[in-house]
Amino acid sequence: MDEREYRFPEEFLWGASISSHQVEGGNTNDWSEWENKYASQLAEESKGIYGYWQPWQIEMFPEMKDPSNYISGRACDHYNRFEEDFKLAKDLGHSAIRISIEWSRVEPEEGKFDEDEIRHYKKVISSLRELGIEPFVTVWHWTVPLWFRDKGGWENRGSVNFFIRYAEKMVHSLGSDVKFWITINEPEIYSSSGYYAKGLWPPEKKSFVKYFTVFHNLIKAHKLAYSAIKKTYPHSHVGVAKDNIYFEAYRSKVKNKIVATLADLWWNEYFLFRIRNHQDFIGLNHYFHNLIVNWSEKNENKIVSDLGWELYPESIYFVLKDLQKYGRPVYILENGLADAEDKKRSWYIMEILRHVRRAMYEGADVRGYLHWSLMDNFEWNKGFWPRFGLVEIDRKTLERRPRHSAEFYKDIILERGLTQKVIKKHEECCLRDIASRIKGEAPSVGSRFEE
Ligand code: BGC
């Protein structure tokens, strides 16, 4: 490997992401209510879901049978320990951190803003600034105040106005210290998981019509929030966190291509196309590669995370290449894996960065990489058992313990890339094993698919 090839530009931002409900603790919102209602059921169902499909998971994570796993409760107590967490991020070399504001804290009652909570977020942002860490601030990462939910949530015609009132208040209160704003996190995941197909998450509505209504309200909300932020702070940079997937047509067969193209148009392109004149950058969240074989998704799953999600790092290259057409800089705002034993995380980070760099050489304007996540946290309807953190959180004591991969990532940041020195230092412990598994055990591409 030629060292120079995998060096990143000086001004490239490196860091990690978190979101309020997943780490703060002590929140009262639509999710906290939902968790209390469903914790026992989720614990009961986990035996069926994981025990049947992937028995190793339930053996490895017995806590998934425990209802308390599904209640965010004190989470990581980040609300009280944010300074400690940011210092740790600084020690780990990070130059950017993505956080989110908890709407239910700052506007617990309709139209009544809690100035103490707003001051809290001011402190959060300035503590990042004092450490020389660039804050990326998400206005809305999925959880909503109870009053907003009771008024019909995002299905309600007035929802956009409520959101804009909140967004404007945040921008006026916090904007002088924030350069990068993210209005909305992953509109597709939110609307499909809470409405349409699965109706799994709050508000659990299975309705096509509602799904589209919500989705279109989110488009409108983003555009108006974009304009509001730019009006107040014209030099700020505003975008969304967009969850793009690499849809690959197996063997480029026509039927596979049709499905992959349609899926791509709806999932990856539609939102971005609709907001194309209302974004300064594209915030990319990337986790998935969907191989389309005979009309449906059939991944090879050579290497999977603790959640059973395929780890296919090359996919980010294709997604980044595709985003070039929008002519906007890209910040990778989420990318990561659940890996409690930290056996695959270093390898995954290394491979992802290789492919990011490759896309950059071919013209992709990527300006930063923020790993998901800084620390283990509350993974929505899965609860605490999936461990996404560079930093491990002891669930009993809440002690923070950086994993080996956090040190590997730190060395990459210090070297501004994947140099021989970094690879050599970590090769024995955490890069070699997984590389040989990919070569050895995995079936060759296509060997599983009957046509
Ligand atoms: C979300 C995060 C989530 C992560 C891992 C993203 O879809 O923005 O909140 O924890 O993926 O599932």
Tab-separated table of C-alpha atoms and ligand atoms in Angstrom:
chain	number	residue	atom	x	y	z
A	1	MET	CA	0.000	0.000	0.000
A	2	ASP	CA	1.323	3.410	-0.904
A	3	GLU	CA	1.136	5.566	2.227
A	4	ARG	CA	0.391	8.755	0.402
A	5	GLU	CA	-2.684	7.212	-1.106
A	6	TYR	CA	-4.456	6.876	2.193
A	7	ARG	CA	-3.594	10.215	3.752
A	8	PHE	CA	-6.505	12.607	4.224
A	9	PRO	CA	-6.458	16.381	3.765
A	10	GLU	CA	-5.284	18.529	6.710
A	11	GLU	CA	-8.678	20.156	7.200
A	12	PHE	CA	-10.625	16.849	7.165
A	13	LEU	CA	-12.794	16.547	10.300
A	14	TRP	CA	-12.663	13.394	12.410
A	15	GLY	CA	-14.989	12.440	15.191
A	16	ALA	CA	-18.117	10.638	16.300
A	17	SER	CA	-21.864	11.102	16.718
A	18	ILE	CA	-24.432	10.715	19.454
A	19	SER	CA	-28.097	11.670	19.808
A	20	SER	CA	-29.909	13.094	22.811
A	21	HIS	CA	-32.386	10.346	23.621
A	22	GLN	CA	-29.835	7.602	23.127
A	23	VAL	CA	-27.323	8.956	25.631
A	24	GLU	CA	-28.709	11.693	27.859
A	25	GLY	CA	-30.962	9.846	30.280
A	26	GLY	CA	-34.007	11.204	32.108
A	27	ASN	CA	-36.035	12.161	29.038
A	28	THR	CA	-39.809	12.279	28.887
A	29	ASN	CA	-41.011	12.033	25.305
A	30	ASP	CA	-42.934	9.749	22.953
A	31	TRP	CA	-40.188	7.139	23.080
A	32	SER	CA	-39.893	7.023	26.874
A	33	GLU	CA	-43.644	6.318	27.074
A	34	TRP	CA	-43.442	3.718	24.354
A	35	GLU	CA	-40.528	1.970	26.101
A	36	ASN	CA	-42.457	1.621	29.344
A	37	LYS	CA	-45.408	0.229	27.494
A	38	TYR	CA	-43.482	-2.347	25.451
A	39	ALA	CA	-40.411	-3.331	27.484
A	40	SER	CA	-41.833	-6.657	28.686
A	41	GLN	CA	-43.204	-7.539	25.294
A	42	LEU	CA	-39.909	-6.761	23.566
A	43	ALA	CA	-38.025	-8.905	26.076
A	44	GLU	CA	-40.446	-11.758	25.520
A	45	GLU	CA	-40.308	-11.435	21.719
A	46	SER	CA	-36.518	-11.361	21.626
A	47	LYS	CA	-36.485	-15.057	22.485
A	48	GLY	CA	-38.395	-15.776	19.336
A	49	ILE	CA	-36.759	-13.296	17.010
A	50	TYR	CA	-33.140	-13.772	17.923
A	51	GLY	CA	-33.360	-17.260	19.310
A	52	TYR	CA	-34.802	-18.506	16.076
A	53	TRP	CA	-32.954	-16.573	13.430
A	54	GLN	CA	-29.611	-16.073	15.067
A	55	PRO	CA	-29.300	-18.192	18.203
A	56	TRP	CA	-25.773	-16.948	18.943
A	57	GLN	CA	-27.146	-13.500	19.659
A	58	ILE	CA	-29.359	-14.534	22.494
A	59	GLU	CA	-26.546	-16.562	24.047
A	60	MET	CA	-24.140	-13.695	23.767
A	61	PHE	CA	-26.543	-11.026	24.998
A	62	PRO	CA	-28.792	-12.549	27.649
A	63	GLU	CA	-29.838	-9.034	28.644
A	64	MET	CA	-32.119	-8.937	25.624
A	65	LYS	CA	-34.508	-11.132	27.626
A	66	ASP	CA	-34.625	-8.537	30.389
A	67	PRO	CA	-37.297	-5.832	30.099
A	68	SER	CA	-34.999	-3.207	31.643
A	69	ASN	CA	-32.809	-3.497	28.522
A	70	TYR	CA	-35.605	-1.756	26.623
A	71	ILE	CA	-36.021	1.254	28.884
A	72	SER	CA	-33.724	4.183	28.150
A	73	GLY	CA	-33.916	5.414	31.777
A	74	ARG	CA	-30.650	7.040	32.759
A	75	ALA	CA	-29.085	5.909	29.453
A	76	CYS	CA	-25.404	6.978	29.675
A	77	ASP	CA	-26.177	9.915	31.948
A	78	HIS	CA	-24.532	12.041	29.293
A	79	TYR	CA	-26.822	14.910	30.316
A	80	ASN	CA	-24.729	15.238	33.484
A	81	ARG	CA	-21.438	13.895	32.164
A	82	PHE	CA	-21.144	15.663	28.841
A	83	GLU	CA	-17.952	17.473	29.873
A	84	GLU	CA	-16.249	14.218	30.791
A	85	ASP	CA	-17.449	12.640	27.532
A	86	PHE	CA	-16.163	15.483	25.396
A	87	LYS	CA	-12.804	15.482	27.176
A	88	LEU	CA	-12.556	11.804	26.410
A	89	ALA	CA	-13.380	12.493	22.753
A	90	LYS	CA	-10.640	15.118	22.755
A	91	ASP	CA	-8.164	12.615	24.240
A	92	LEU	CA	-9.156	10.243	21.469
A	93	GLY	CA	-8.158	12.845	18.912
A	94	HIS	CA	-11.616	13.899	17.726
A	95	SER	CA	-12.027	17.265	16.051
A	96	ALA	CA	-15.817	17.119	15.518
A	97	ILE	CA	-18.748	15.731	17.487
A	98	ARG	CA	-22.347	15.483	16.382
A	99	ILE	CA	-24.959	15.952	19.093
A	100	SER	CA	-28.702	16.546	19.020
A	101	ILE	CA	-31.038	18.773	20.976
A	102	GLU	CA	-33.852	17.079	22.849
A	103	TRP	CA	-37.010	18.881	21.755
A	104	SER	CA	-39.012	17.519	24.685
A	105	ARG	CA	-36.605	19.168	27.133
A	106	VAL	CA	-36.522	22.625	25.627
A	107	GLU	CA	-40.250	22.798	24.816
A	108	PRO	CA	-41.906	20.487	27.336
A	109	GLU	CA	-45.213	22.303	26.935
A	110	GLU	CA	-46.569	23.633	23.713
A	111	GLY	CA	-45.059	27.046	23.012
A	112	LYS	CA	-43.374	27.279	26.439
A	113	PHE	CA	-39.632	27.094	26.209
A	114	ASP	CA	-37.563	26.080	29.183
A	115	GLU	CA	-34.711	28.584	29.387
A	116	ASP	CA	-32.733	26.421	31.821
A	117	GLU	CA	-32.663	23.598	29.313
A	118	ILE	CA	-31.665	25.962	26.545
A	119	ARG	CA	-28.810	27.158	28.768
A	120	HIS	CA	-27.841	23.533	29.214
A	121	TYR	CA	-27.392	23.077	25.460
A	122	LYS	CA	-25.496	26.362	25.301
A	123	LYS	CA	-23.067	24.898	27.804
A	124	VAL	CA	-22.879	21.647	25.872
A	125	ILE	CA	-21.952	23.489	22.694
A	126	SER	CA	-19.499	25.837	24.339
A	127	SER	CA	-17.783	22.977	26.113
A	128	LEU	CA	-17.114	21.450	22.692
A	129	ARG	CA	-15.859	24.780	21.388
A	130	GLU	CA	-13.548	25.244	24.369
A	131	LEU	CA	-11.954	21.910	23.582
A	132	GLY	CA	-11.494	22.934	19.972
A	133	ILE	CA	-14.070	20.392	18.799
A	134	GLU	CA	-16.436	21.427	16.004
A	135	PRO	CA	-20.077	20.836	17.034
A	136	PHE	CA	-22.503	19.434	14.470
A	137	VAL	CA	-25.937	20.106	15.920
A	138	THR	CA	-28.998	18.074	14.949
A	139	VAL	CA	-32.261	19.873	15.619
A	140	TRP	CA	-34.385	16.741	15.554
A	141	HIS	CA	-33.291	13.123	15.987
A	142	TRP	CA	-36.646	11.298	16.112
A	143	THR	CA	-38.043	11.863	19.610
A	144	VAL	CA	-40.912	14.335	20.028
A	145	PRO	CA	-42.517	16.055	23.027
A	146	LEU	CA	-45.694	14.434	24.325
A	147	TRP	CA	-47.842	17.443	23.431
A	148	PHE	CA	-46.630	17.236	19.819
A	149	ARG	CA	-47.416	13.524	19.729
A	150	ASP	CA	-50.872	14.170	21.206
A	151	LYS	CA	-51.620	16.672	18.482
A	152	GLY	CA	-51.049	13.984	15.878
A	153	GLY	CA	-47.270	14.243	15.525
A	154	TRP	CA	-45.867	14.622	12.035
A	155	GLU	CA	-49.168	13.557	10.462
A	156	ASN	CA	-50.724	16.753	11.651
A	157	ARG	CA	-50.837	19.572	9.120
A	158	GLY	CA	-49.619	22.002	11.757
A	159	SER	CA	-46.612	19.868	12.658
A	160	VAL	CA	-44.322	21.799	10.344
A	161	ASN	CA	-45.199	25.088	12.034
A	162	PHE	CA	-44.549	23.615	15.467
A	163	PHE	CA	-41.212	22.325	14.301
A	164	ILE	CA	-40.210	25.636	12.751
A	165	ARG	CA	-41.098	27.557	15.909
A	166	TYR	CA	-38.827	25.194	17.846
A	167	ALA	CA	-36.050	25.286	15.234
A	168	GLU	CA	-36.086	29.087	15.108
A	169	LYS	CA	-35.883	29.321	18.860
A	170	MET	CA	-32.861	27.009	18.858
A	171	VAL	CA	-31.129	28.938	16.122
A	172	HIS	CA	-31.664	32.281	17.847
A	173	SER	CA	-30.508	30.882	21.186
A	174	LEU	CA	-27.574	28.743	20.103
A	175	GLY	CA	-26.726	29.811	16.583
A	176	SER	CA	-23.842	32.161	17.371
A	177	ASP	CA	-21.757	29.142	18.409
A	178	VAL	CA	-22.891	26.682	15.748
A	179	LYS	CA	-21.531	26.505	12.228
A	180	PHE	CA	-23.009	23.136	11.174
A	181	TRP	CA	-26.732	22.460	11.546
A	182	ILE	CA	-28.518	19.233	10.701
A	183	THR	CA	-32.257	19.817	10.579
A	184	ILE	CA	-33.565	16.241	10.507
A	185	ASN	CA	-32.145	12.784	11.036
A	186	GLU	CA	-32.899	10.010	8.535
A	187	PRO	CA	-36.394	10.875	7.269
A	188	GLU	CA	-36.841	7.501	5.531
A	189	ILE	CA	-36.066	5.413	8.593
A	190	TYR	CA	-38.290	7.537	10.794
A	191	SER	CA	-41.303	7.444	8.529
A	192	SER	CA	-41.012	3.801	7.513
A	193	SER	CA	-40.373	2.469	11.010
A	194	GLY	CA	-43.051	4.538	12.735
A	195	TYR	CA	-45.653	4.408	10.003
A	196	TYR	CA	-45.845	2.346	6.873
A	197	ALA	CA	-44.311	-1.093	6.541
A	198	LYS	CA	-43.309	-1.978	10.005
A	199	GLY	CA	-45.252	0.401	12.195
A	200	LEU	CA	-42.816	-0.840	14.815
A	201	TRP	CA	-41.808	2.394	16.440
A	202	PRO	CA	-43.882	5.136	17.934
A	203	PRO	CA	-46.443	6.162	16.847
A	204	GLU	CA	-47.001	2.620	15.428
A	205	LYS	CA	-49.303	3.459	12.580
A	206	LYS	CA	-49.440	1.169	9.630
A	207	SER	CA	-50.754	3.394	6.924
A	208	PHE	CA	-49.425	4.188	3.515
A	209	VAL	CA	-51.227	7.504	3.430
A	210	LYS	CA	-49.813	8.564	6.770
A	211	TYR	CA	-46.379	7.431	5.730
A	212	PHE	CA	-46.455	9.732	2.707
A	213	THR	CA	-47.969	12.587	4.659
A	214	VAL	CA	-45.270	12.375	7.297
A	215	PHE	CA	-42.539	12.060	4.715
A	216	HIS	CA	-43.733	15.127	2.852
A	217	ASN	CA	-44.110	17.107	6.038
A	218	LEU	CA	-40.493	16.300	6.808
A	219	ILE	CA	-39.440	17.628	3.411
A	220	LYS	CA	-41.342	20.829	4.073
A	221	ALA	CA	-39.973	21.086	7.600
A	222	HIS	CA	-36.424	20.773	6.350
A	223	LYS	CA	-36.821	23.413	3.671
A	224	LEU	CA	-38.391	25.935	6.024
A	225	ALA	CA	-35.855	25.240	8.760
A	226	TYR	CA	-33.073	25.669	6.213
A	227	SER	CA	-34.391	29.082	5.222
A	228	ALA	CA	-34.927	30.139	8.829
A	229	ILE	CA	-31.378	29.220	9.829
A	230	LYS	CA	-29.833	30.872	6.792
A	231	LYS	CA	-31.851	34.036	7.347
A	232	THR	CA	-30.465	34.411	10.851
A	233	TYR	CA	-26.968	33.081	10.215
A	234	PRO	CA	-26.229	33.279	6.493
A	235	HIS	CA	-22.760	31.815	6.935
A	236	SER	CA	-23.890	28.707	8.729
A	237	HIS	CA	-23.875	25.364	6.904
A	238	VAL	CA	-27.150	23.492	6.906
A	239	GLY	CA	-28.006	19.975	5.769
A	240	VAL	CA	-29.854	16.780	6.679
A	241	ALA	CA	-28.552	13.416	7.864
A	242	LYS	CA	-29.491	11.211	4.950
A	243	ASP	CA	-29.477	7.414	5.267
A	244	ASN	CA	-28.327	6.264	1.841
A	245	ILE	CA	-28.037	2.601	0.946
A	246	TYR	CA	-26.027	0.991	-1.856
A	247	PHE	CA	-28.563	-1.009	-3.895
A	248	GLU	CA	-26.593	-3.401	-6.041
A	249	ALA	CA	-28.167	-5.348	-8.891
A	250	TYR	CA	-26.764	-8.879	-8.811
A	251	ARG	CA	-24.877	-9.666	-11.989
A	252	SER	CA	-26.426	-6.573	-13.545
A	253	LYS	CA	-29.439	-8.642	-14.613
A	254	VAL	CA	-32.289	-6.550	-15.977
A	255	LYS	CA	-34.881	-7.558	-13.362
A	256	ASN	CA	-32.419	-6.909	-10.562
A	257	LYS	CA	-31.494	-3.597	-12.106
A	258	ILE	CA	-35.116	-2.504	-12.238
A	259	VAL	CA	-35.648	-3.206	-8.553
A	260	ALA	CA	-32.333	-1.626	-7.553
A	261	THR	CA	-33.050	1.504	-9.587
A	262	LEU	CA	-36.557	1.951	-8.188
A	263	ALA	CA	-35.367	1.392	-4.643
A	264	ASP	CA	-32.553	3.852	-5.189
A	265	LEU	CA	-34.858	6.495	-6.621
A	266	TRP	CA	-37.239	6.313	-3.735
A	267	TRP	CA	-34.928	5.700	-0.797
A	268	ASN	CA	-31.790	7.576	-1.787
A	269	GLU	CA	-32.794	10.212	-4.269
A	270	TYR	CA	-36.299	11.490	-3.656
A	271	PHE	CA	-35.708	13.460	-0.457
A	272	LEU	CA	-32.370	14.836	-1.645
A	273	PHE	CA	-33.850	15.811	-4.971
A	274	ARG	CA	-36.743	17.638	-3.316
A	275	ILE	CA	-34.420	19.625	-1.060
A	276	ARG	CA	-31.672	20.103	-3.647
A	277	ASN	CA	-31.796	23.905	-3.420
A	278	HIS	CA	-32.003	23.860	0.355
A	279	GLN	CA	-28.785	22.310	1.532
A	280	ASP	CA	-25.211	23.465	1.876
A	281	PHE	CA	-23.833	20.007	2.459
A	282	ILE	CA	-25.037	16.433	2.450
A	283	GLY	CA	-24.844	14.677	5.776
A	284	LEU	CA	-24.451	11.007	4.997
A	285	ASN	CA	-25.429	8.233	7.389
A	286	HIS	CA	-24.347	4.959	5.896
A	287	TYR	CA	-24.831	1.402	7.131
A	288	PHE	CA	-26.331	-0.758	4.419
A	289	HIS	CA	-25.655	-2.553	1.158
A	290	ASN	CA	-28.653	-4.333	-0.369
A	291	LEU	CA	-27.836	-6.890	-3.019
A	292	ILE	CA	-30.881	-7.376	-5.213
A	293	VAL	CA	-31.265	-10.940	-6.464
A	294	ASN	CA	-34.425	-12.120	-8.185
A	295	TRP	CA	-36.553	-9.133	-7.190
A	296	SER	CA	-35.561	-8.975	-3.553
A	297	GLU	CA	-32.715	-8.308	-1.202
A	298	LYS	CA	-30.372	-11.244	-0.554
A	299	ASN	CA	-27.133	-10.171	0.951
A	300	GLU	CA	-24.284	-12.597	1.204
A	301	ASN	CA	-23.586	-11.637	4.804
A	302	LYS	CA	-19.993	-12.819	4.755
A	303	ILE	CA	-19.237	-10.665	7.763
A	304	VAL	CA	-21.993	-9.409	10.018
A	305	SER	CA	-22.262	-7.205	13.098
A	306	ASP	CA	-23.793	-8.297	16.410
A	307	LEU	CA	-27.122	-7.181	14.986
A	308	GLY	CA	-26.689	-9.518	12.031
A	309	TRP	CA	-26.260	-6.558	9.678
A	310	GLU	CA	-23.920	-7.203	6.785
A	311	LEU	CA	-20.577	-5.413	6.961
A	312	TYR	CA	-19.718	-4.505	3.390
A	313	PRO	CA	-17.442	-1.464	3.515
A	314	GLU	CA	-17.108	-1.013	-0.218
A	315	SER	CA	-20.704	0.157	-0.366
A	316	ILE	CA	-19.717	3.594	0.909
A	317	TYR	CA	-17.629	4.149	-2.213
A	318	PHE	CA	-20.658	3.671	-4.464
A	319	VAL	CA	-22.872	5.851	-2.304
A	320	LEU	CA	-20.319	8.663	-2.269
A	321	LYS	CA	-19.791	8.460	-6.010
A	322	ASP	CA	-23.512	8.693	-6.523
A	323	LEU	CA	-23.811	11.774	-4.320
A	324	GLN	CA	-21.330	13.683	-6.488
A	325	LYS	CA	-24.145	14.693	-8.831
A	326	TYR	CA	-25.574	17.038	-6.163
A	327	GLY	CA	-22.422	19.154	-6.240
A	328	ARG	CA	-22.317	19.610	-2.469
A	329	PRO	CA	-19.646	18.709	0.062
A	330	VAL	CA	-20.363	15.582	2.061
A	331	TYR	CA	-19.836	15.008	5.763
A	332	ILE	CA	-20.219	11.404	6.845
A	333	LEU	CA	-22.292	11.852	9.986
A	334	GLU	CA	-22.889	8.224	10.911
A	335	ASN	CA	-21.266	4.925	10.057
A	336	GLY	CA	-20.523	2.111	12.430
A	337	LEU	CA	-21.464	-1.287	13.789
A	338	ALA	CA	-22.666	-3.138	16.848
A	339	ASP	CA	-19.609	-5.080	18.014
A	340	ALA	CA	-19.496	-5.737	21.749
A	341	GLU	CA	-16.214	-7.632	21.618
A	342	ASP	CA	-14.603	-5.041	19.374
A	343	LYS	CA	-13.362	-7.745	17.041
A	344	LYS	CA	-14.430	-6.152	13.797
A	345	ARG	CA	-14.627	-2.423	14.452
A	346	SER	CA	-10.999	-1.560	13.646
A	347	TRP	CA	-11.087	-3.592	10.460
A	348	TYR	CA	-14.387	-1.998	9.491
A	349	ILE	CA	-13.134	1.543	10.111
A	350	MET	CA	-9.998	0.823	8.118
A	351	GLU	CA	-11.901	-0.568	5.154
A	352	ILE	CA	-14.508	2.169	5.194
A	353	LEU	CA	-11.828	4.836	5.189
A	354	ARG	CA	-10.002	3.167	2.331
A	355	HIS	CA	-13.158	3.339	0.260
A	356	VAL	CA	-13.915	6.899	1.318
A	357	ARG	CA	-10.415	7.920	0.239
A	358	ARG	CA	-10.799	6.091	-3.040
A	359	ALA	CA	-14.026	7.986	-3.766
A	360	MET	CA	-12.272	11.248	-2.849
A	361	TYR	CA	-9.520	10.573	-5.366
A	362	GLU	CA	-12.239	10.183	-7.942
A	363	GLY	CA	-13.756	13.542	-7.153
A	364	ALA	CA	-16.075	12.987	-4.176
A	365	ASP	CA	-15.843	16.073	-1.975
A	366	VAL	CA	-15.849	14.431	1.458
A	367	ARG	CA	-14.899	16.742	4.319
A	368	GLY	CA	-15.329	14.673	7.452
A	369	TYR	CA	-15.999	11.283	9.006
A	370	LEU	CA	-18.016	10.921	12.215
A	371	HIS	CA	-18.268	7.406	13.517
A	372	TRP	CA	-21.447	6.042	15.085
A	373	SER	CA	-21.030	6.140	17.930
A	374	LEU	CA	-18.811	7.830	20.460
A	375	MET	CA	-20.168	5.506	23.143
A	376	ASP	CA	-22.477	2.536	23.653
A	377	ASN	CA	-26.019	3.815	23.879
A	378	PHE	CA	-29.730	3.119	23.679
A	379	GLU	CA	-30.381	1.504	20.295
A	380	TRP	CA	-34.104	2.320	20.033
A	381	ASN	CA	-36.364	-0.764	20.028
A	382	LYS	CA	-33.329	-3.035	20.574
A	383	GLY	CA	-32.393	-1.260	23.781
A	384	PHE	CA	-28.897	-1.383	25.203
A	385	TRP	CA	-27.559	-4.732	24.101
A	386	PRO	CA	-26.156	-3.659	20.697
A	387	ARG	CA	-22.853	-1.942	21.452
A	388	PHE	CA	-22.004	0.691	18.879
A	389	GLY	CA	-19.449	2.616	20.924
A	390	LEU	CA	-15.834	3.450	20.363
A	391	VAL	CA	-16.115	3.829	24.105
A	392	GLU	CA	-17.651	1.040	26.137
A	393	ILE	CA	-20.178	1.983	28.803
A	394	ASP	CA	-20.389	-0.280	31.813
A	395	ARG	CA	-24.146	-0.651	32.246
A	396	LYS	CA	-23.875	-1.003	36.018
A	397	THR	CA	-21.399	1.729	36.895
A	398	LEU	CA	-21.622	3.821	33.709
A	399	GLU	CA	-17.846	3.862	33.664
A	400	ARG	CA	-16.442	4.883	30.283
A	401	ARG	CA	-13.770	2.602	28.804
A	402	PRO	CA	-12.317	3.332	25.371
A	403	ARG	CA	-12.166	0.188	23.266
A	404	HIS	CA	-9.088	-0.808	21.326
A	405	SER	CA	-10.716	0.441	18.120
A	406	ALA	CA	-10.915	3.920	19.663
A	407	GLU	CA	-7.116	3.843	19.963
A	408	PHE	CA	-6.785	2.597	16.406
A	409	TYR	CA	-9.061	5.400	15.209
A	410	LYS	CA	-7.051	7.888	17.272
A	411	ASP	CA	-3.829	6.780	15.567
A	412	ILE	CA	-5.476	7.213	12.177
A	413	ILE	CA	-6.539	10.717	13.163
A	414	LEU	CA	-3.076	11.610	14.452
A	415	GLU	CA	-1.475	10.333	11.260
A	416	ARG	CA	-4.235	11.874	9.142
A	417	GLY	CA	-4.831	8.573	7.457
A	418	LEU	CA	-4.079	4.901	7.129
A	419	THR	CA	-0.315	4.837	7.165
A	420	GLN	CA	1.895	1.752	7.355
A	421	LYS	CA	2.832	2.787	10.860
A	422	VAL	CA	-0.782	2.691	12.041
A	423	ILE	CA	-1.640	-0.530	10.254
A	424	LYS	CA	1.482	-2.290	11.548
A	425	LYS	CA	0.857	-1.216	15.112
A	426	HIS	CA	-2.649	-2.680	15.143
A	427	GLU	CA	-2.341	-5.486	12.625
A	428	GLU	CA	-1.693	-8.339	15.025
A	429	CYS	CA	-4.402	-7.570	17.489
A	430	CYS	CA	-7.336	-6.590	15.398
A	431	LEU	CA	-6.888	-6.362	11.663
A	432	ARG	CA	-5.455	-9.695	10.569
A	433	ASP	CA	-8.016	-12.084	12.015
A	434	ILE	CA	-10.968	-10.636	10.215
A	435	ALA	CA	-9.108	-10.232	6.924
A	436	SER	CA	-8.288	-13.928	6.838
A	437	ARG	CA	-11.845	-14.865	7.728
A	438	ILE	CA	-13.090	-12.968	4.734
A	439	LYS	CA	-10.712	-14.842	2.456
A	440	GLY	CA	-11.151	-18.228	4.081
A	441	GLU	CA	-14.646	-18.997	5.250
A	442	ALA	CA	-16.748	-16.843	3.072
A	443	PRO	CA	-18.547	-18.273	0.080
A	444	SER	CA	-17.669	-16.692	-3.234
A	445	VAL	CA	-19.960	-14.079	-4.673
A	446	GLY	CA	-23.055	-15.556	-6.135
A	447	SER	CA	-22.431	-19.111	-5.044
A	448	ARG	CA	-25.604	-19.096	-2.966
A	449	PHE	CA	-28.024	-17.799	-5.457
A	450	GLU	CA	-30.165	-20.019	-7.569
A	451	GLU	CA	-31.281	-18.197	-10.651
B	1	BGC	C1	-29.656	6.353	13.648
B	1	BGC	C2	-29.083	6.145	15.018
B	1	BGC	C3	-28.952	4.652	15.277
B	1	BGC	C4	-27.978	4.085	14.281
B	1	BGC	C5	-27.712	2.593	14.424
B	1	BGC	C6	-29.100	5.447	12.596
B	1	BGC	O1	-30.142	4.961	11.807
B	1	BGC	O2	-29.581	7.693	13.267
B	1	BGC	O3	-29.899	6.776	15.946
B	1	BGC	O4	-28.573	4.360	16.571
B	1	BGC	O5	-28.475	4.274	12.981
B	1	BGC	O6	-28.865	1.859	14.200
